Amino acid sequence: MAIWNPWHGCHKISPGCANCYVYRKDESIGKDAGVVTKTGDYGLPLRKNRNGEYKLSAQDGTVYTCMTSDFFLEDADGWRQGCWDMIRERTDLHFHIITKRIDRFERCMPSDWGDGWDHVTVCSTCENQDRADHRLPILLSLPIKHRKIISEPMLEEITLGKYLSTGLIERVVCGGESGPNARPCNYDWILKVRGECMQYGIPFTFKQTGAVFVKDGKTYRIERKYQMAQAKRSGCSYEPPKAPLP
Ligand code: SF4
């Protein structure tokens, strides 16, 4: 697993952004996360070591792309084509692009995208029902080979059944919000989406509880270091049984 941040900085666009970790981290060092800049890692996928080998090797596998910004941000319109060119070349890696701007995908896709590239997964986030109902029909309508839904921070009860029933979603990831101003995440909301995933045989990951977690009517404050571990301990994640070999 590797992380590739070709640019840094972003603009808040929806309720899920309110306590954005990029803003939080930048504020802590006196930096303005609203200023979007190309990073020194822009060319990382094609960078080579002294032996002429790629620094990101095929063993790195998944490359989480643009984790301190949004890949489809307007400010990066002049830089994105260069990224597509690098992604096109590295078919030995698998690029994960997580976005709150799936509505910009079509105008931002490369001219030879066709019906999608096998080594690219596009993940649309939805923090509430309103954003799910806006973004997920777009995600489903686009020519994409691998699609995921991420609801993190999950801010309310969400129903995803009609999107999952299409059979076009490969995984759903849910979780709470971290940080000092974290909003609560209710375990019932997590269980509801998990149930929908089970109904349609879709893998489900409960990634983290968040800092303010509500279970059985009680509110728990959970330290950062335990948020992922607690979610794992809940045993709530779900992998559908594999179909038997013919
Ligand atoms: S889109 Fe993502 S990176 Fe950008 S402000 Fe919102 S949460 Fe932060």
JSON list of N, CA and C in Angstrom, two decimals, residues 10-11 20 24 31 58 60 63 67 75 82 85 96 130 143 165 168 177 179 191 196 201-202 211 224:
[
{"chain": "A", "resi": 10, "resn": "CYS", "atom": "N", "xyz": [-7.36, 22.03, -0.28]},
{"chain": "A", "resi": 10, "resn": "CYS", "atom": "CA", "xyz": [-8.70, 21.70, -0.79]},
{"chain": "A", "resi": 10, "resn": "CYS", "atom": "C", "xyz": [-9.68, 22.81, -0.41]},
{"chain": "A", "resi": 11, "resn": "HIS", "atom": "N", "xyz": [-10.92, 22.66, -0.84]},
{"chain": "A", "resi": 11, "resn": "HIS", "atom": "CA", "xyz": [-11.98, 23.58, -0.44]},
{"chain": "A", "resi": 11, "resn": "HIS", "atom": "C", "xyz": [-13.15, 22.76, 0.09]},
{"chain": "A", "resi": 20, "resn": "CYS", "atom": "N", "xyz": [-12.56, 18.62, 8.39]},
{"chain": "A", "resi": 20, "resn": "CYS", "atom": "CA", "xyz": [-11.58, 17.97, 7.51]},
{"chain": "A", "resi": 20, "resn": "CYS", "atom": "C", "xyz": [-10.20, 17.85, 8.16]},
{"chain": "A", "resi": 24, "resn": "ARG", "atom": "N", "xyz": [-7.36, 20.50, 9.63]},
{"chain": "A", "resi": 24, "resn": "ARG", "atom": "CA", "xyz": [-6.93, 20.39, 11.03]},
{"chain": "A", "resi": 24, "resn": "ARG", "atom": "C", "xyz": [-5.42, 20.30, 11.14]},
{"chain": "A", "resi": 31, "resn": "LYS", "atom": "N", "xyz": [-0.56, 26.60, 8.61]},
{"chain": "A", "resi": 31, "resn": "LYS", "atom": "CA", "xyz": [-0.65, 26.59, 7.15]},
{"chain": "A", "resi": 31, "resn": "LYS", "atom": "C", "xyz": [-2.11, 26.74, 6.72]},
{"chain": "A", "resi": 58, "resn": "ALA", "atom": "N", "xyz": [5.51, -2.87, -7.91]},
{"chain": "A", "resi": 58, "resn": "ALA", "atom": "CA", "xyz": [4.23, -3.60, -8.06]},
{"chain": "A", "resi": 58, "resn": "ALA", "atom": "C", "xyz": [3.79, -4.16, -6.70]},
{"chain": "A", "resi": 60, "resn": "ASP", "atom": "N", "xyz": [3.82, -2.70, -3.99]},
{"chain": "A", "resi": 60, "resn": "ASP", "atom": "CA", "xyz": [3.06, -1.69, -3.23]},
{"chain": "A", "resi": 60, "resn": "ASP", "atom": "C", "xyz": [1.56, -1.87, -3.46]},
{"chain": "A", "resi": 63, "resn": "VAL", "atom": "N", "xyz": [-2.50, 2.12, -4.50]},
{"chain": "A", "resi": 63, "resn": "VAL", "atom": "CA", "xyz": [-1.96, 3.48, -4.31]},
{"chain": "A", "resi": 63, "resn": "VAL", "atom": "C", "xyz": [-3.14, 4.41, -4.00]},
{"chain": "A", "resi": 67, "resn": "MET", "atom": "N", "xyz": [-4.83, 12.03, -1.13]},
{"chain": "A", "resi": 67, "resn": "MET", "atom": "CA", "xyz": [-5.45, 11.92, 0.19]},
{"chain": "A", "resi": 67, "resn": "MET", "atom": "C", "xyz": [-5.40, 13.22, 0.98]},
{"chain": "A", "resi": 75, "resn": "ASP", "atom": "N", "xyz": [-9.10, 23.54, -8.91]},
{"chain": "A", "resi": 75, "resn": "ASP", "atom": "CA", "xyz": [-7.75, 24.13, -8.89]},
{"chain": "A", "resi": 75, "resn": "ASP", "atom": "C", "xyz": [-6.72, 23.25, -9.59]},
{"chain": "A", "resi": 82, "resn": "GLY", "atom": "N", "xyz": [-1.59, 15.10, -16.44]},
{"chain": "A", "resi": 82, "resn": "GLY", "atom": "CA", "xyz": [-0.28, 14.49, -16.18]},
{"chain": "A", "resi": 82, "resn": "GLY", "atom": "C", "xyz": [-0.42, 13.29, -15.26]},
{"chain": "A", "resi": 85, "resn": "ASP", "atom": "N", "xyz": [-1.76, 10.37, -17.20]},
{"chain": "A", "resi": 85, "resn": "ASP", "atom": "CA", "xyz": [-0.69, 9.80, -18.03]},
{"chain": "A", "resi": 85, "resn": "ASP", "atom": "C", "xyz": [0.17, 8.83, -17.21]},
{"chain": "A", "resi": 96, "resn": "HIS", "atom": "N", "xyz": [-6.52, 4.02, -6.13]},
{"chain": "A", "resi": 96, "resn": "HIS", "atom": "CA", "xyz": [-7.81, 4.28, -5.46]},
{"chain": "A", "resi": 96, "resn": "HIS", "atom": "C", "xyz": [-8.00, 5.79, -5.39]},
{"chain": "A", "resi": 130, "resn": "ASP", "atom": "N", "xyz": [-28.64, 13.01, 1.85]},
{"chain": "A", "resi": 130, "resn": "ASP", "atom": "CA", "xyz": [-28.70, 14.01, 0.78]},
{"chain": "A", "resi": 130, "resn": "ASP", "atom": "C", "xyz": [-27.51, 13.85, -0.17]},
{"chain": "A", "resi": 143, "resn": "PRO", "atom": "N", "xyz": [-18.79, 5.44, -16.64]},
{"chain": "A", "resi": 143, "resn": "PRO", "atom": "CA", "xyz": [-18.04, 4.26, -17.07]},
{"chain": "A", "resi": 143, "resn": "PRO", "atom": "C", "xyz": [-16.84, 4.04, -16.14]},
{"chain": "A", "resi": 165, "resn": "SER", "atom": "N", "xyz": [-28.32, -2.51, -4.81]},
{"chain": "A", "resi": 165, "resn": "SER", "atom": "CA", "xyz": [-29.05, -3.54, -5.57]},
{"chain": "A", "resi": 165, "resn": "SER", "atom": "C", "xyz": [-28.63, -3.58, -7.05]},
{"chain": "A", "resi": 168, "resn": "LEU", "atom": "N", "xyz": [-23.30, -2.97, -8.81]},
{"chain": "A", "resi": 168, "resn": "LEU", "atom": "CA", "xyz": [-22.15, -2.25, -9.37]},
{"chain": "A", "resi": 168, "resn": "LEU", "atom": "C", "xyz": [-21.19, -1.74, -8.29]},
{"chain": "A", "resi": 177, "resn": "GLU", "atom": "N", "xyz": [-16.31, 10.03, 12.96]},
{"chain": "A", "resi": 177, "resn": "GLU", "atom": "CA", "xyz": [-15.44, 11.18, 12.74]},
{"chain": "A", "resi": 177, "resn": "GLU", "atom": "C", "xyz": [-14.43, 11.32, 13.89]},
{"chain": "A", "resi": 179, "resn": "GLY", "atom": "N", "xyz": [-11.17, 13.67, 15.83]},
{"chain": "A", "resi": 179, "resn": "GLY", "atom": "CA", "xyz": [-10.83, 15.06, 16.11]},
{"chain": "A", "resi": 179, "resn": "GLY", "atom": "C", "xyz": [-11.62, 15.66, 17.25]},
{"chain": "A", "resi": 191, "resn": "LEU", "atom": "N", "xyz": [-24.88, -0.53, 11.61]},
{"chain": "A", "resi": 191, "resn": "LEU", "atom": "CA", "xyz": [-25.51, -1.85, 11.46]},
{"chain": "A", "resi": 191, "resn": "LEU", "atom": "C", "xyz": [-26.54, -1.86, 10.32]},
{"chain": "A", "resi": 196, "resn": "GLU", "atom": "N", "xyz": [-27.79, -3.94, 4.85]},
{"chain": "A", "resi": 196, "resn": "GLU", "atom": "CA", "xyz": [-28.09, -3.77, 3.41]},
{"chain": "A", "resi": 196, "resn": "GLU", "atom": "C", "xyz": [-27.00, -4.44, 2.57]},
{"chain": "A", "resi": 201, "resn": "GLY", "atom": "N", "xyz": [-25.02, -9.03, -0.72]},
{"chain": "A", "resi": 201, "resn": "GLY", "atom": "CA", "xyz": [-23.75, -9.77, -0.85]},
{"chain": "A", "resi": 201, "resn": "GLY", "atom": "C", "xyz": [-22.57, -8.87, -1.17]},
{"chain": "A", "resi": 202, "resn": "ILE", "atom": "N", "xyz": [-22.55, -7.68, -0.58]},
{"chain": "A", "resi": 202, "resn": "ILE", "atom": "CA", "xyz": [-21.48, -6.72, -0.85]},
{"chain": "A", "resi": 202, "resn": "ILE", "atom": "C", "xyz": [-20.57, -6.60, 0.37]},
{"chain": "A", "resi": 211, "resn": "ALA", "atom": "N", "xyz": [-14.55, 9.56, 17.27]},
{"chain": "A", "resi": 211, "resn": "ALA", "atom": "CA", "xyz": [-14.24, 9.98, 18.64]},
{"chain": "A", "resi": 211, "resn": "ALA", "atom": "C", "xyz": [-15.46, 9.99, 19.55]},
{"chain": "A", "resi": 224, "resn": "ARG", "atom": "N", "xyz": [-8.22, 8.44, 19.93]},
{"chain": "A", "resi": 224, "resn": "ARG", "atom": "CA", "xyz": [-7.84, 8.18, 18.54]},
{"chain": "A", "resi": 224, "resn": "ARG", "atom": "C", "xyz": [-7.22, 6.80, 18.34]}
]
